């Protein structure tokens, strides 16, 4: 009995040390103490505020693919709309099925003008909120080209430099709904008045409010770094944030800004400029406090290597092509203004599983929204994109 008790005690003691070894990792620096790992569970209730001309279509594609991977419910625009009421301030009933589904959506990422109280009616209490910003200087030039035919302030000027030389000559606040893309568009997307006076007390209050509403603000100018930070923050896998750049335009449609125009943008879009400067600082501070620059650099390299693998696997030309070179018109992105929006050609000999993965990565925003809508609401009339769609092959 004594020998049995001794053996049992040694077994328990051995199991105790085994458990400790399972739950603790030894630091590379042997002088440091054993460090317990941080428990990490992928966040699946996520709201992405999709801002304009900030690489947000690429982020939306990431969100949609994640939703499909985990069989999550996406808050999609009702009826034939592709935006959640934009540019009107968001209301919960803009979401298809809200009356019956209620606060049971996991993912929200289509364009909307932020209205936190109404968004909270749709999204769960533990939802993670994030958005993305871009330097207002290239953003305004991009907006000018993309919305050239739709915005009165842009339409009546010859080029972006002429517009910026005297913006008040072309821009009339009374036409604010048509002209929102011409001034402080990010400020507007966050739900605030893009024609408000740039008062220090007011802008500081808005910045603090945005910090309270959003857990993370990414920076489009550092997109790969943003994806790594997002991966860590949401506890996602690397393949969850792998992407092909979507809704980008051909380089020959980019207009060169004069130094005077660049300075004018800082003044003309001063609210956006302050917004960008504030969250650019918080972005890098967040990286320093969490993953650190050394780990960031390694993971960015890993992301780009994995991306290169998928480019070689999926794409016949290994890069984006102009709209008139896209063979499968079902993958043709929406064209707007004076921009030539690029798309992709997939390789012809892909097996079914690889083809499905590659198709989702290059699928433009309107087609993907329409496809998910058909899957989630099969008894509703499908959203009409005006292009051949891939539903049949996907459902098969």
CSV table of N, CA and C in Angstrom, one decimal, residues 26-137:
chain,number,residue,atom,x,y,z
A,26,UNK,N,9.3,28.9,-22.5
A,26,UNK,CA,10.5,29.5,-22.0
A,26,UNK,C,11.0,30.6,-22.9
A,27,UNK,N,11.3,31.7,-22.4
A,27,UNK,CA,11.8,32.8,-23.2
A,27,UNK,C,13.2,32.5,-23.8
A,28,UNK,N,13.4,33.0,-25.0
A,28,UNK,CA,14.7,32.8,-25.6
A,28,UNK,C,15.9,33.4,-24.7
A,29,UNK,N,15.5,34.4,-24.0
A,29,UNK,CA,16.5,34.9,-23.0
A,29,UNK,C,16.4,34.1,-21.7
A,30,UNK,N,17.3,33.2,-21.5
A,30,UNK,CA,17.2,32.2,-20.3
A,30,UNK,C,17.2,32.9,-19.0
A,31,UNK,N,17.6,34.2,-19.0
A,31,UNK,CA,17.6,34.9,-17.7
A,31,UNK,C,16.2,35.3,-17.3
A,32,UNK,N,15.3,35.3,-18.3
A,32,UNK,CA,13.9,35.8,-18.0
A,32,UNK,C,13.1,34.7,-17.3
A,33,UNK,N,12.1,35.0,-16.7
A,33,UNK,CA,11.2,34.0,-16.1
A,33,UNK,C,10.4,33.3,-17.1
A,34,UNK,N,9.8,32.2,-16.7
A,34,UNK,CA,8.8,31.5,-17.6
A,34,UNK,C,7.6,32.4,-17.9
A,35,UNK,N,7.2,32.6,-19.1
A,35,UNK,CA,6.2,33.5,-19.5
A,35,UNK,C,4.9,32.8,-19.9
A,36,UNK,N,3.8,33.0,-19.2
A,36,UNK,CA,2.5,32.4,-19.6
A,36,UNK,C,2.0,32.9,-20.9
A,37,UNK,N,1.5,32.1,-21.8
A,37,UNK,CA,1.0,32.5,-23.0
A,37,UNK,C,-0.3,33.3,-22.8
A,38,UNK,N,-0.6,34.2,-23.8
A,38,UNK,CA,-1.8,35.0,-23.7
A,38,UNK,C,-2.9,34.2,-24.4
A,39,UNK,N,-4.0,33.9,-23.7
A,39,UNK,CA,-5.1,33.2,-24.4
A,39,UNK,C,-5.7,34.0,-25.5
A,40,UNK,N,-6.0,33.4,-26.6
A,40,UNK,CA,-6.4,34.1,-27.8
A,40,UNK,C,-7.5,33.4,-28.6
A,41,UNK,N,-8.6,34.0,-28.7
A,41,UNK,CA,-9.7,33.5,-29.5
A,41,UNK,C,-10.1,34.4,-30.6
A,42,UNK,N,-10.3,33.9,-31.8
A,42,UNK,CA,-10.7,34.8,-32.9
A,42,UNK,C,-12.0,35.5,-32.6
A,43,UNK,N,-11.9,36.8,-32.9
A,43,UNK,CA,-13.1,37.6,-32.7
A,43,UNK,C,-14.0,37.4,-34.0
A,44,UNK,N,-15.3,37.1,-33.8
A,44,UNK,CA,-16.1,36.9,-34.9
A,44,UNK,C,-17.3,37.9,-35.0
A,45,UNK,N,-17.4,38.8,-34.1
A,45,UNK,CA,-18.4,39.9,-34.1
A,45,UNK,C,-17.6,41.1,-34.4
A,46,UNK,N,-17.6,41.6,-35.7
A,46,UNK,CA,-16.7,42.7,-36.1
A,46,UNK,C,-17.5,43.7,-37.0
A,47,UNK,N,-17.4,44.9,-36.7
A,47,UNK,CA,-17.9,46.0,-37.5
A,47,UNK,C,-16.8,46.8,-38.1
A,48,UNK,N,-16.8,46.9,-39.4
A,48,UNK,CA,-15.8,47.7,-40.1
A,48,UNK,C,-16.5,48.9,-40.8
A,49,UNK,N,-16.1,50.1,-40.3
A,49,UNK,CA,-16.6,51.3,-41.0
A,49,UNK,C,-15.8,51.5,-42.3
A,50,UNK,N,-16.5,51.3,-43.4
A,50,UNK,CA,-15.9,51.3,-44.7
A,50,UNK,C,-15.8,52.8,-45.2
A,51,UNK,N,-14.7,53.4,-45.1
A,51,UNK,CA,-14.5,54.8,-45.5
A,51,UNK,C,-14.2,54.8,-47.0
A,52,UNK,N,-14.2,56.0,-47.7
A,52,UNK,CA,-14.1,56.0,-49.1
A,52,UNK,C,-12.7,56.3,-49.5
A,53,UNK,N,-12.3,55.6,-50.6
A,53,UNK,CA,-10.9,55.8,-51.2
A,53,UNK,C,-9.8,55.5,-50.3
A,54,UNK,N,-9.9,54.5,-49.4
A,54,UNK,CA,-8.9,54.2,-48.4
A,54,UNK,C,-8.5,52.8,-48.4
A,55,UNK,N,-8.6,52.1,-49.6
A,55,UNK,CA,-8.3,50.7,-49.7
A,55,UNK,C,-9.4,49.8,-48.9
A,56,UNK,N,-10.5,50.5,-48.7
A,56,UNK,CA,-11.5,49.8,-47.9
A,56,UNK,C,-12.2,48.7,-48.7
A,57,UNK,N,-12.2,48.7,-50.0
A,57,UNK,CA,-12.8,47.6,-50.8
A,57,UNK,C,-12.0,46.3,-50.6
A,58,UNK,N,-10.7,46.5,-50.4
A,58,UNK,CA,-9.9,45.3,-50.2
A,58,UNK,C,-10.2,44.8,-48.8
A,59,UNK,N,-10.4,45.6,-47.8
A,59,UNK,CA,-10.7,45.2,-46.4
A,59,UNK,C,-12.1,44.5,-46.5
A,60,UNK,N,-13.0,45.0,-47.2
A,60,UNK,CA,-14.4,44.4,-47.3
A,60,UNK,C,-14.3,43.0,-47.8
A,61,UNK,N,-13.4,42.8,-48.8
A,61,UNK,CA,-13.2,41.5,-49.4
A,61,UNK,C,-12.7,40.5,-48.3
A,62,UNK,N,-11.8,41.0,-47.5
A,62,UNK,CA,-11.2,40.2,-46.4
A,62,UNK,C,-12.3,39.8,-45.4
A,63,UNK,N,-13.2,40.8,-45.1
A,63,UNK,CA,-14.3,40.6,-44.1
A,63,UNK,C,-15.3,39.6,-44.7
A,64,UNK,N,-15.6,39.7,-45.9
A,64,UNK,CA,-16.6,38.7,-46.5
A,64,UNK,C,-16.0,37.3,-46.6
A,65,UNK,N,-14.7,37.2,-46.9
A,65,UNK,CA,-14.1,35.8,-46.9
A,65,UNK,C,-14.1,35.2,-45.5
A,66,UNK,N,-13.8,36.1,-44.5
A,66,UNK,CA,-13.7,35.6,-43.2
A,66,UNK,C,-15.2,35.1,-42.7
A,67,UNK,N,-16.2,35.9,-43.1
A,67,UNK,CA,-17.5,35.5,-42.8
A,67,UNK,C,-17.9,34.2,-43.4
A,68,UNK,N,-17.5,33.9,-44.6
A,68,UNK,CA,-17.8,32.7,-45.2
A,68,UNK,C,-17.0,31.5,-44.6
A,69,UNK,N,-15.8,31.8,-44.2
A,69,UNK,CA,-15.0,30.7,-43.6
A,69,UNK,C,-15.6,30.2,-42.3
A,70,UNK,N,-16.2,31.1,-41.5
A,70,UNK,CA,-16.8,30.8,-40.2
A,70,UNK,C,-18.3,30.7,-40.2
A,71,UNK,N,-18.9,30.8,-41.4
A,71,UNK,CA,-20.3,30.7,-41.6
A,71,UNK,C,-21.0,31.8,-40.7
A,72,UNK,N,-20.6,33.0,-40.9
A,72,UNK,CA,-21.1,34.1,-40.1
A,72,UNK,C,-22.2,34.8,-40.9
A,73,UNK,N,-23.0,35.6,-40.1
A,73,UNK,CA,-24.1,36.3,-40.8
A,73,UNK,C,-23.7,37.8,-41.0
A,74,UNK,N,-23.8,38.2,-42.2
A,74,UNK,CA,-23.3,39.6,-42.6
A,74,UNK,C,-24.5,40.5,-42.7
A,75,UNK,N,-24.4,41.7,-42.1
A,75,UNK,CA,-25.4,42.7,-42.2
A,75,UNK,C,-25.3,43.4,-43.6
A,76,UNK,N,-26.2,42.9,-44.5
A,76,UNK,CA,-26.1,43.4,-45.9
A,76,UNK,C,-27.2,44.4,-46.2
A,77,UNK,N,-27.0,45.3,-47.1
A,77,UNK,CA,-28.0,46.3,-47.5
A,77,UNK,C,-29.3,45.7,-48.0
A,78,UNK,N,-30.4,46.3,-47.6
A,78,UNK,CA,-31.7,45.7,-48.0
A,78,UNK,C,-32.0,46.0,-49.4
A,79,UNK,N,-32.9,45.1,-50.0
A,79,UNK,CA,-33.4,45.2,-51.3
A,79,UNK,C,-32.3,45.3,-52.4
A,80,UNK,N,-32.4,46.3,-53.3
A,80,UNK,CA,-31.4,46.3,-54.4
A,80,UNK,C,-30.2,47.2,-54.1
A,81,UNK,N,-30.1,47.7,-52.9
A,81,UNK,CA,-29.0,48.7,-52.5
A,81,UNK,C,-27.7,47.9,-52.2
A,82,UNK,N,-26.6,48.6,-52.5
A,82,UNK,CA,-25.3,48.1,-52.2
A,82,UNK,C,-24.6,48.8,-51.0
A,83,UNK,N,-25.2,49.9,-50.6
A,83,UNK,CA,-24.7,50.7,-49.4
A,83,UNK,C,-25.8,50.6,-48.4
A,84,UNK,N,-25.4,50.8,-47.1
A,84,UNK,CA,-26.3,50.7,-46.0
A,84,UNK,C,-26.9,52.1,-45.8
A,85,UNK,N,-27.6,52.6,-46.8
A,85,UNK,CA,-28.3,53.9,-46.7
A,85,UNK,C,-27.4,55.1,-47.0
A,86,UNK,N,-26.2,54.9,-47.3
A,86,UNK,CA,-25.2,56.0,-47.6
A,86,UNK,C,-25.7,56.9,-48.8
A,87,UNK,N,-25.7,58.2,-48.7
A,87,UNK,CA,-25.0,59.0,-47.6
A,87,UNK,C,-25.9,59.4,-46.5
A,88,UNK,N,-27.1,58.9,-46.4
A,88,UNK,CA,-27.9,59.1,-45.2
A,88,UNK,C,-27.3,58.5,-44.0
A,89,UNK,N,-27.5,59.1,-42.8
A,89,UNK,CA,-27.0,58.6,-41.6
A,89,UNK,C,-27.6,57.2,-41.4
A,90,UNK,N,-26.8,56.2,-41.0
A,90,UNK,CA,-27.3,54.8,-40.9
A,90,UNK,C,-28.4,54.7,-39.9
A,91,UNK,N,-29.4,53.8,-40.3
A,91,UNK,CA,-30.5,53.4,-39.5
A,91,UNK,C,-30.6,51.9,-39.6
A,92,UNK,N,-31.0,51.2,-38.5
A,92,UNK,CA,-30.9,49.8,-38.4
A,92,UNK,C,-31.8,49.1,-39.5
A,93,UNK,N,-32.9,49.7,-39.9
A,93,UNK,CA,-33.7,49.1,-40.9
A,93,UNK,C,-33.1,49.1,-42.3
A,94,UNK,N,-32.0,49.7,-42.5
A,94,UNK,CA,-31.3,49.7,-43.8
A,94,UNK,C,-30.7,48.3,-44.0
A,95,UNK,N,-30.6,47.4,-43.0
A,95,UNK,CA,-30.1,46.1,-43.0
A,95,UNK,C,-31.2,45.1,-43.4
A,96,UNK,N,-30.9,44.3,-44.4
A,96,UNK,CA,-31.8,43.3,-44.8
A,96,UNK,C,-32.1,42.3,-43.7
A,97,UNK,N,-33.4,42.1,-43.4
A,97,UNK,CA,-33.8,41.1,-42.4
A,97,UNK,C,-33.7,41.6,-40.9
A,98,UNK,N,-33.4,42.9,-40.7
A,98,UNK,CA,-33.2,43.3,-39.3
A,98,UNK,C,-34.4,43.1,-38.5
A,99,UNK,N,-35.6,43.2,-39.0
A,99,UNK,CA,-36.8,43.1,-38.2
A,99,UNK,C,-37.0,41.7,-37.7
A,100,UNK,N,-36.5,40.7,-38.4
A,100,UNK,CA,-36.6,39.3,-37.9
A,100,UNK,C,-35.3,38.8,-37.3
A,101,UNK,N,-34.1,39.2,-37.8
A,101,UNK,CA,-32.9,38.7,-37.2
A,101,UNK,C,-32.5,39.4,-36.0
A,102,UNK,N,-32.8,40.7,-35.9
A,102,UNK,CA,-32.4,41.5,-34.8
A,102,UNK,C,-30.9,41.7,-34.6
A,103,UNK,N,-30.5,41.6,-33.3
A,103,UNK,CA,-29.1,41.8,-32.9
A,103,UNK,C,-28.3,40.6,-33.0
A,104,UNK,N,-28.4,39.9,-34.2
A,104,UNK,CA,-27.7,38.6,-34.3
A,104,UNK,C,-26.8,38.6,-35.5
A,105,UNK,N,-26.3,39.7,-36.0
A,105,UNK,CA,-25.4,39.8,-37.1
A,105,UNK,C,-24.0,39.7,-36.5
A,106,UNK,N,-23.1,39.1,-37.3
A,106,UNK,CA,-21.7,39.0,-36.9
A,106,UNK,C,-20.8,40.0,-37.5
A,107,UNK,N,-21.0,40.3,-38.8
A,107,UNK,CA,-20.1,41.1,-39.6
A,107,UNK,C,-20.9,42.3,-40.3
A,108,UNK,N,-20.4,43.5,-40.2
A,108,UNK,CA,-20.9,44.6,-40.9
A,108,UNK,C,-19.8,45.3,-41.6
A,109,UNK,N,-19.9,45.6,-42.9
A,109,UNK,CA,-18.7,46.2,-43.5
A,109,UNK,C,-19.0,47.0,-44.8
A,110,UNK,N,-20.3,47.0,-45.2
A,110,UNK,CA,-20.6,47.8,-46.4
A,110,UNK,C,-20.7,49.3,-46.0
A,111,UNK,N,-20.6,50.1,-47.1
A,111,UNK,CA,-20.6,51.6,-46.8
A,111,UNK,C,-21.8,52.0,-46.0
A,112,UNK,N,-21.5,52.9,-45.0
A,112,UNK,CA,-22.6,53.5,-44.2
A,112,UNK,C,-22.0,54.8,-43.6
A,113,UNK,N,-22.9,55.7,-43.2
A,113,UNK,CA,-22.4,56.9,-42.5
A,113,UNK,C,-22.7,56.5,-41.0
A,114,UNK,N,-21.6,56.5,-40.2
A,114,UNK,CA,-21.7,55.9,-38.9
A,114,UNK,C,-22.7,56.6,-38.0
A,115,UNK,N,-23.4,55.8,-37.3
A,115,UNK,CA,-24.4,56.2,-36.3
A,115,UNK,C,-24.4,55.1,-35.2
A,116,UNK,N,-23.6,55.3,-34.2
A,116,UNK,CA,-23.3,54.3,-33.2
A,116,UNK,C,-24.6,53.7,-32.6
A,117,UNK,N,-25.6,54.5,-32.2
A,117,UNK,CA,-26.7,54.0,-31.5
A,117,UNK,C,-27.5,53.0,-32.4
A,118,UNK,N,-27.6,53.3,-33.7
A,118,UNK,CA,-28.3,52.4,-34.6
A,118,UNK,C,-27.5,51.2,-35.0
A,119,UNK,N,-26.2,51.3,-35.1
A,119,UNK,CA,-25.3,50.2,-35.4
A,119,UNK,C,-25.4,49.2,-34.2
A,120,UNK,N,-25.5,49.7,-33.0
A,120,UNK,CA,-25.6,48.8,-31.8
A,120,UNK,C,-26.9,48.0,-31.8
A,121,UNK,N,-27.9,48.5,-32.5
A,121,UNK,CA,-29.2,47.7,-32.6
A,121,UNK,C,-29.0,46.5,-33.4
A,122,UNK,N,-28.0,46.5,-34.3
A,122,UNK,CA,-27.8,45.4,-35.3
A,122,UNK,C,-26.7,44.5,-34.8
A,123,UNK,N,-25.6,45.0,-34.2
A,123,UNK,CA,-24.5,44.2,-33.8
A,123,UNK,C,-24.5,43.9,-32.4
A,124,UNK,N,-23.9,42.7,-32.0
A,124,UNK,CA,-23.8,42.2,-30.7
A,124,UNK,C,-23.0,43.2,-29.7
A,125,UNK,N,-23.3,43.0,-28.4
A,125,UNK,CA,-22.7,43.9,-27.5
A,125,UNK,C,-21.2,43.8,-27.4
A,126,UNK,N,-20.6,42.6,-27.8
A,126,UNK,CA,-19.2,42.4,-27.7
A,126,UNK,C,-18.5,42.6,-29.1
A,127,UNK,N,-19.2,43.4,-29.9
A,127,UNK,CA,-18.6,43.6,-31.3
A,127,UNK,C,-17.3,44.5,-31.2
A,128,UNK,N,-16.4,44.1,-32.1
A,128,UNK,CA,-15.1,44.8,-32.2
A,128,UNK,C,-15.3,45.8,-33.4
A,129,UNK,N,-15.0,47.1,-33.1
A,129,UNK,CA,-15.2,48.2,-34.1
A,129,UNK,C,-13.9,48.6,-34.6
A,130,UNK,N,-13.7,48.7,-36.0
A,130,UNK,CA,-12.5,49.3,-36.5
A,130,UNK,C,-12.8,50.0,-37.8
A,131,UNK,N,-11.8,50.8,-38.3
A,131,UNK,CA,-12.0,51.5,-39.5
A,131,UNK,C,-10.6,51.8,-40.1
A,132,UNK,N,-10.5,52.5,-41.2
A,132,UNK,CA,-9.2,52.7,-41.9
A,132,UNK,C,-9.2,54.2,-42.4
A,133,UNK,N,-8.1,54.8,-42.3
A,133,UNK,CA,-7.9,56.2,-42.8
A,133,UNK,C,-6.8,56.2,-43.8
A,134,UNK,N,-6.8,57.3,-44.6
A,134,UNK,CA,-5.7,57.5,-45.6
A,134,UNK,C,-5.3,59.0,-45.6
A,135,UNK,N,-4.0,59.2,-45.9
A,135,UNK,CA,-3.5,60.5,-46.0
A,135,UNK,C,-4.4,61.3,-47.0
A,136,UNK,N,-5.0,62.4,-46.5
A,136,UNK,CA,-6.0,63.2,-47.3
A,136,UNK,C,-5.4,63.7,-48.6
A,137,UNK,N,-4.1,63.9,-48.8
A,137,UNK,CA,-3.5,64.4,-50.0
A,137,UNK,C,-3.8,63.5,-51.2
